[in-house]
PDB file of C-alpha atoms and ligand atoms in Angstrom:
ATOM      1  CA  VAL O   1      16.766   0.691 -19.243  1.00  0.00           C
ATOM      2  CA  GLY O   2      16.575   2.094 -22.440  1.00  0.00           C
ATOM      3  CA  VAL O   3      16.208   5.468 -23.585  1.00  0.00           C
ATOM      4  CA  VAL O   4      14.665   6.079 -26.871  1.00  0.00           C
ATOM      5  CA  PRO O   5      15.003   9.537 -28.703  1.00  0.00           C
ATOM      6  CA  ALA O   6      11.454   9.758 -30.533  1.00  0.00           C
ATOM      7  CA  GLY O   7      12.403  12.917 -32.884  1.00  0.00           C
ATOM      8  CA  SER O   8      15.304  14.834 -33.851  1.00  0.00           C
ATOM      9  CA  ASP O   9      17.513  16.741 -31.923  1.00  0.00           C
ATOM     10  CA  LEU O  10      17.204  14.754 -28.594  1.00  0.00           C
ATOM     11  CA  LEU O  11      20.182  12.956 -28.708  1.00  0.00           C
ATOM     12  CA  SER O  12      22.180  14.709 -25.925  1.00  0.00           C
ATOM     13  CA  ALA O  13      19.049  14.623 -23.590  1.00  0.00           C
ATOM     14  CA  ALA O  14      18.785  10.899 -24.156  1.00  0.00           C
ATOM     15  CA  LYS O  15      22.403  10.581 -23.245  1.00  0.00           C
ATOM     16  CA  VAL O  16      22.084  13.075 -20.088  1.00  0.00           C
ATOM     17  CA  VAL O  17      18.862  10.669 -19.091  1.00  0.00           C
ATOM     18  CA  ALA O  18      21.011   7.714 -19.674  1.00  0.00           C
ATOM     19  CA  GLY O  19      23.947   9.133 -17.538  1.00  0.00           C
ATOM     20  CA  HIS O  20      21.611  10.156 -14.560  1.00  0.00           C
ATOM     21  CA  VAL O  21      19.712   6.484 -14.530  1.00  0.00           C
ATOM     22  CA  THR O  22      23.243   4.976 -14.244  1.00  0.00           C
ATOM     23  CA  GLY O  23      24.442   7.396 -11.864  1.00  0.00           C
ATOM     24  CA  PHE O  24      21.727   7.413  -9.622  1.00  0.00           C
ATOM     25  CA  LEU O  25      20.289   3.943  -9.921  1.00  0.00           C
ATOM     26  CA  GLN O  26      23.239   2.134 -10.710  1.00  0.00           C
ATOM     27  CA  LEU O  27      20.967   0.389 -13.644  1.00  0.00           C
ATOM     28  CA  ALA O  28      22.481  -0.457 -16.960  1.00  0.00           C
ATOM     29  CA  CYS O  29      20.909   2.330 -19.553  1.00  0.00           C
ATOM     30  CA  GLN O  30      21.383   2.508 -22.913  1.00  0.00           C
ATOM     31  CA  VAL O  31      20.485   4.998 -25.677  1.00  0.00           C
ATOM     32  CA  LEU O  32      18.632   3.260 -28.483  1.00  0.00           C
ATOM     33  CA  PRO O  33      18.240   4.094 -32.198  1.00  0.00           C
ATOM     34  CA  GLU O  34      16.316   7.354 -32.906  1.00  0.00           C
ATOM     35  CA  ILE O  35      12.759   6.757 -33.990  1.00  0.00           C
ATOM     36  CA  ALA O  36      10.296   9.452 -35.547  1.00  0.00           C
ATOM     37  CA  GLY O  37       8.225  11.379 -32.957  1.00  0.00           C
ATOM     38  CA  PRO O  38       4.691  10.201 -32.226  1.00  0.00           C
ATOM     39  CA  THR O  39       2.840  12.877 -34.027  1.00  0.00           C
ATOM     40  CA  PHE O  40      -0.002  10.306 -34.613  1.00  0.00           C
ATOM     41  CA  ALA O  41      -1.076  11.452 -31.196  1.00  0.00           C
ATOM     42  CA  LEU O  42      -2.223  15.221 -32.205  1.00  0.00           C
ATOM     43  CA  ASP O  43      -5.445  16.206 -30.456  1.00  0.00           C
ATOM     44  CA  ARG O  44      -6.657  18.606 -33.130  1.00  0.00           C
ATOM     45  CA  GLN O  45      -9.114  20.507 -30.777  1.00  0.00           C
ATOM     46  CA  ARG O  46      -6.164  20.887 -28.103  1.00  0.00           C
ATOM     47  CA  HIS O  47      -3.384  21.222 -30.593  1.00  0.00           C
ATOM     48  CA  GLN O  48      -1.680  19.136 -27.897  1.00  0.00           C
ATOM     49  CA  TYR O  49      -0.372  15.696 -28.052  1.00  0.00           C
ATOM     50  CA  ASN O  50      -2.366  12.807 -25.895  1.00  0.00           C
ATOM     51  CA  ALA O  51       0.273  11.251 -23.708  1.00  0.00           C
ATOM     52  CA  GLY O  52      -1.593   8.133 -22.588  1.00  0.00           C
ATOM     53  CA  ARG O  53      -2.402   7.272 -26.681  1.00  0.00           C
ATOM     54  CA  ILE O  54       1.557   7.421 -27.179  1.00  0.00           C
ATOM     55  CA  ILE O  55       2.071   5.318 -23.973  1.00  0.00           C
ATOM     56  CA  ASP O  56      -0.149   2.608 -25.114  1.00  0.00           C
ATOM     57  CA  PHE O  57       1.263   2.769 -28.606  1.00  0.00           C
ATOM     58  CA  TYR O  58       4.746   2.172 -27.421  1.00  0.00           C
ATOM     59  CA  ASP O  59       3.711  -0.309 -24.983  1.00  0.00           C
ATOM     60  CA  GLN O  60       2.152  -2.562 -27.743  1.00  0.00           C
ATOM     61  CA  CYS O  61       4.759  -2.195 -30.096  1.00  0.00           C
ATOM     62  CA  GLY O  62       7.774  -3.179 -28.155  1.00  0.00           C
ATOM     63  CA  CYS O  63       7.636  -6.700 -26.245  1.00  0.00           C
ATOM     64  CA  SER O  64      11.504  -7.194 -27.016  1.00  0.00           C
ATOM     65  CA  GLY O  65      14.278  -5.041 -25.733  1.00  0.00           C
ATOM     66  CA  PRO O  66      15.103  -3.203 -22.780  1.00  0.00           C
ATOM     67  CA  ALA O  67      12.598  -4.239 -19.212  1.00  0.00           C
ATOM     68  CA  LYS O  68      12.047  -0.482 -19.008  1.00  0.00           C
ATOM     69  CA  VAL O  69      12.068   2.330 -21.794  1.00  0.00           C
ATOM     70  CA  ILE O  70      11.919   5.973 -21.547  1.00  0.00           C
ATOM     71  CA  TYR O  71      10.765   7.546 -24.688  1.00  0.00           C
ATOM     72  CA  LEU O  72      11.913  11.409 -25.093  1.00  0.00           C
ATOM     73  CA  VAL O  73       9.745  13.565 -27.090  1.00  0.00           C
ATOM     74  CA  ASN O  74       9.611  17.459 -28.203  1.00  0.00           C
ATOM     75  CA  LEU O  75       5.910  17.527 -28.015  1.00  0.00           C
ATOM     76  CA  ASP O  76       3.422  19.367 -25.750  1.00  0.00           C
ATOM     77  CA  LEU O  77       1.727  16.524 -24.089  1.00  0.00           C
ATOM     78  CA  PHE O  78      -1.304  16.602 -22.180  1.00  0.00           C
ATOM     79  CA  GLU O  79      -3.490  14.262 -19.940  1.00  0.00           C
ATOM     80  CA  PRO O  80      -7.456  14.910 -20.036  1.00  0.00           C
ATOM     81  CA  VAL O  81      -7.561  16.504 -16.902  1.00  0.00           C
ATOM     82  CA  PHE O  82      -4.275  18.376 -17.008  1.00  0.00           C
ATOM     83  CA  THR O  83      -3.483  21.266 -19.063  1.00  0.00           C
ATOM     84  CA  HIS O  84      -0.264  20.015 -19.705  1.00  0.00           C
ATOM     85  CA  VAL O  85       2.410  17.261 -18.532  1.00  0.00           C
ATOM     86  CA  PHE O  86       5.978  17.189 -18.449  1.00  0.00           C
ATOM     87  CA  GLY O  87       6.120  13.265 -18.463  1.00  0.00           C
ATOM     88  CA  GLU O  88       3.810  10.299 -17.952  1.00  0.00           C
ATOM     89  CA  SER O  89       4.146   7.002 -17.275  1.00  0.00           C
ATOM     90  CA  ARG O  90       1.590   4.065 -15.660  1.00  0.00           C
ATOM     91  CA  MET O  91       2.561   2.783 -12.102  1.00  0.00           C
ATOM     92  CA  GLY O  92       4.455  -0.324 -12.383  1.00  0.00           C
ATOM     93  CA  GLY O  93       4.431  -0.267 -16.385  1.00  0.00           C
ATOM     94  CA  ARG O  94       7.016  -0.486 -19.150  1.00  0.00           C
ATOM     95  CA  VAL O  95       7.158   2.586 -20.970  1.00  0.00           C
ATOM     96  CA  ALA O  96       7.669   6.406 -19.738  1.00  0.00           C
ATOM     97  CA  LEU O  97       7.362   9.481 -21.801  1.00  0.00           C
ATOM     98  CA  VAL O  98       9.111  12.863 -21.256  1.00  0.00           C
ATOM     99  CA  SER O  99       8.956  15.961 -23.309  1.00  0.00           C
ATOM    100  CA  VAL O 100      11.613  18.340 -23.398  1.00  0.00           C
ATOM    101  CA  HIS O 101       9.025  20.841 -24.857  1.00  0.00           C
ATOM    102  CA  ARG O 102       8.273  22.871 -21.693  1.00  0.00           C
ATOM    103  CA  LEU O 103      11.472  22.006 -20.113  1.00  0.00           C
ATOM    104  CA  MET O 104      14.026  23.765 -22.252  1.00  0.00           C
ATOM    105  CA  PRO O 105      14.588  27.368 -21.243  1.00  0.00           C
ATOM    106  CA  THR O 106      13.152  29.821 -23.488  1.00  0.00           C
ATOM    107  CA  GLU O 107      15.085  32.702 -22.450  1.00  0.00           C
ATOM    108  CA  PRO O 108      18.726  33.408 -23.580  1.00  0.00           C
ATOM    109  CA  ALA O 109      20.011  34.292 -20.140  1.00  0.00           C
ATOM    110  CA  GLN O 110      19.182  30.729 -19.173  1.00  0.00           C
ATOM    111  CA  PRO O 111      21.520  28.134 -20.143  1.00  0.00           C
ATOM    112  CA  PRO O 112      20.443  24.689 -21.994  1.00  0.00           C
ATOM    113  CA  HIS O 113      21.956  22.742 -19.064  1.00  0.00           C
ATOM    114  CA  TRP O 114      19.015  23.974 -16.795  1.00  0.00           C
ATOM    115  CA  GLY O 115      16.895  22.251 -19.255  1.00  0.00           C
ATOM    116  CA  LEU O 116      18.762  19.238 -19.320  1.00  0.00           C
ATOM    117  CA  GLU O 117      18.740  18.941 -15.611  1.00  0.00           C
ATOM    118  CA  ARG O 118      14.789  19.178 -15.605  1.00  0.00           C
ATOM    119  CA  VAL O 119      14.495  16.470 -18.304  1.00  0.00           C
ATOM    120  CA  ALA O 120      16.836  14.401 -16.000  1.00  0.00           C
ATOM    121  CA  LYS O 121      14.729  15.055 -13.234  1.00  0.00           C
ATOM    122  CA  VAL O 122      11.343  14.168 -14.861  1.00  0.00           C
ATOM    123  CA  ALA O 123      13.005  11.122 -16.417  1.00  0.00           C
ATOM    124  CA  LEU O 124      13.797   9.693 -13.069  1.00  0.00           C
ATOM    125  CA  HIS O 125      10.549  10.708 -11.509  1.00  0.00           C
ATOM    126  CA  GLU O 126       8.771   8.810 -14.259  1.00  0.00           C
ATOM    127  CA  LEU O 127      11.165   5.825 -14.152  1.00  0.00           C
ATOM    128  CA  GLY O 128      10.470   5.720 -10.101  1.00  0.00           C
ATOM    129  CA  HIS O 129       6.477   5.195 -11.378  1.00  0.00           C
ATOM    130  CA  LEU O 130       7.862   2.413 -13.503  1.00  0.00           C
ATOM    131  CA  PHE O 131       9.231   0.746 -10.352  1.00  0.00           C
ATOM    132  CA  ALA O 132       5.956   1.473  -8.479  1.00  0.00           C
ATOM    133  CA  LEU O 133       6.668   4.473  -6.687  1.00  0.00           C
ATOM    134  CA  THR O 134       3.771   6.880  -5.766  1.00  0.00           C
ATOM    135  CA  HIS O 135       4.021  10.672  -5.473  1.00  0.00           C
ATOM    136  CA  CYS O 136       5.773  11.883  -2.124  1.00  0.00           C
ATOM    137  CA  ASP O 137       4.810  14.692  -0.227  1.00  0.00           C
ATOM    138  CA  ASP O 138       8.554  15.583   0.691  1.00  0.00           C
ATOM    139  CA  THR O 139       9.116  19.047  -1.383  1.00  0.00           C
ATOM    140  CA  GLY O 140      12.938  17.764  -1.212  1.00  0.00           C
ATOM    141  CA  CYS O 141      12.278  14.679  -3.416  1.00  0.00           C
ATOM    142  CA  LEU O 142      12.144  13.637  -6.841  1.00  0.00           C
ATOM    143  CA  MET O 143       9.199  12.102  -6.546  1.00  0.00           C
ATOM    144  CA  HIS O 144       7.188  15.173  -5.344  1.00  0.00           C
ATOM    145  CA  PHE O 145       4.544  16.271  -7.951  1.00  0.00           C
ATOM    146  CA  ALA O 146       5.633  18.961 -10.068  1.00  0.00           C
ATOM    147  CA  GLY O 147       3.138  20.812 -12.362  1.00  0.00           C
ATOM    148  CA  ASP O 148       5.251  23.706 -13.727  1.00  0.00           C
ATOM    149  CA  SER O 149       8.826  24.384 -13.965  1.00  0.00           C
ATOM    150  CA  GLY O 150       9.079  26.455 -10.842  1.00  0.00           C
ATOM    151  CA  VAL O 151       8.454  23.568  -8.726  1.00  0.00           C
ATOM    152  CA  LEU O 152      10.613  21.284 -10.566  1.00  0.00           C
ATOM    153  CA  ASP O 153      13.281  23.708 -10.513  1.00  0.00           C
ATOM    154  CA  THR O 154      12.969  23.858  -6.301  1.00  0.00           C
ATOM    155  CA  ILE O 155      13.073  19.772  -6.351  1.00  0.00           C
ATOM    156  CA  PRO O 156      17.060  18.778  -6.085  1.00  0.00           C
ATOM    157  CA  LEU O 157      18.124  15.486  -7.827  1.00  0.00           C
ATOM    158  CA  LEU O 158      17.207  13.410  -5.071  1.00  0.00           C
ATOM    159  CA  PHE O 159      14.951  10.730  -4.045  1.00  0.00           C
ATOM    160  CA  CYS O 160      14.135  11.159   0.024  1.00  0.00           C
ATOM    161  CA  ARG O 161      15.587   8.183   2.033  1.00  0.00           C
ATOM    162  CA  TYR O 162      11.736   6.739   2.052  1.00  0.00           C
ATOM    163  CA  CYS O 163      11.469   6.660  -1.804  1.00  0.00           C
ATOM    164  CA  ARG O 164      15.088   5.711  -2.212  1.00  0.00           C
ATOM    165  CA  GLN O 165      14.359   2.291   0.341  1.00  0.00           C
ATOM    166  CA  SER O 166      11.032   1.810  -1.781  1.00  0.00           C
ATOM    167  CA  LEU O 167      13.251   2.208  -4.954  1.00  0.00           C
ATOM    168  CA  GLU O 168      15.979  -0.278  -3.760  1.00  0.00           C
ATOM    169  CA  GLU O 169      13.325  -3.070  -2.488  1.00  0.00           C
ATOM    170  CA  ALA O 170      11.515  -2.522  -5.608  1.00  0.00           C
ATOM    171  CA  LEU O 171      15.016  -3.056  -7.563  1.00  0.00           C
ATOM    172  CA  ILE O 172      15.776  -5.977  -5.636  1.00  0.00           C
ATOM    173  CA  ARG O 173      12.289  -7.771  -6.302  1.00  0.00           C
ATOM    174  CA  TYR O 174      12.374  -6.691 -10.155  1.00  0.00           C
ATOM    175  CA  CYS O 175      15.763  -8.520 -10.592  1.00  0.00           C
ATOM    176  CA  ARG O 176      14.488 -11.460  -8.679  1.00  0.00           C
ATOM    177  CA  LEU O 177      11.957 -11.939 -11.174  1.00  0.00           C
ATOM    178  CA  PRO O 178      12.453 -14.928 -13.962  1.00  0.00           C
ATOM    179  CA  ARG O 179      14.245 -14.183 -16.838  1.00  0.00           C
ATOM    180  CA  SER O 180      11.822 -14.445 -19.031  1.00  0.00           C
ATOM    181  CA  ARG O 181       9.750 -11.662 -17.709  1.00  0.00           C
ATOM    182  CA  VAL O 182      12.942  -9.520 -17.246  1.00  0.00           C
TER     183      VAL O 182
HETATM  184 ZN1  LIG L 201       4.419  11.419 -11.099  1.00  0.00          ZN
HETATM  185 ZN1  LIG L 202      10.189  10.887  -1.533  1.00  0.00          ZN
END
């Protein structure tokens, strides 16, 4: 797994995400060199950035490198059916997108590590989708859908036992893929 800071000031968030991927899933995860933010995906009517377009772009441009890549951005992302999204990925895909934009605390009383914990939760959720996990009804599970940061804050940093099981099975299947496809 690779984590790419796509934009400036995202290095510490990238390190936190990489630490969580390694710590929670025992997967090798490295922070890759910083690249410019995907500002090409600006939708001029909405003044937001189209998450699907960004994923398509990164999907096409990186055939080599890590099997799964999480791109971190600091942009207000949307999908056509949602007002905003924290992250985006395609089921079983290679590329996930996570934005710190709506996750970092806005009030001075809230310490920054709250924001970083939210970023880690969204990244693990999107990585779950990359390993073909669907949304979970369990409100105590990282695969539960969180549309706003209030809901996200009530979700613990844990996969429920069913999602954990599916994830472990996916990882076993995945590691057995022929080398050329990994
Ligand atoms: Zn999801
Ligand atoms: Zn679950």
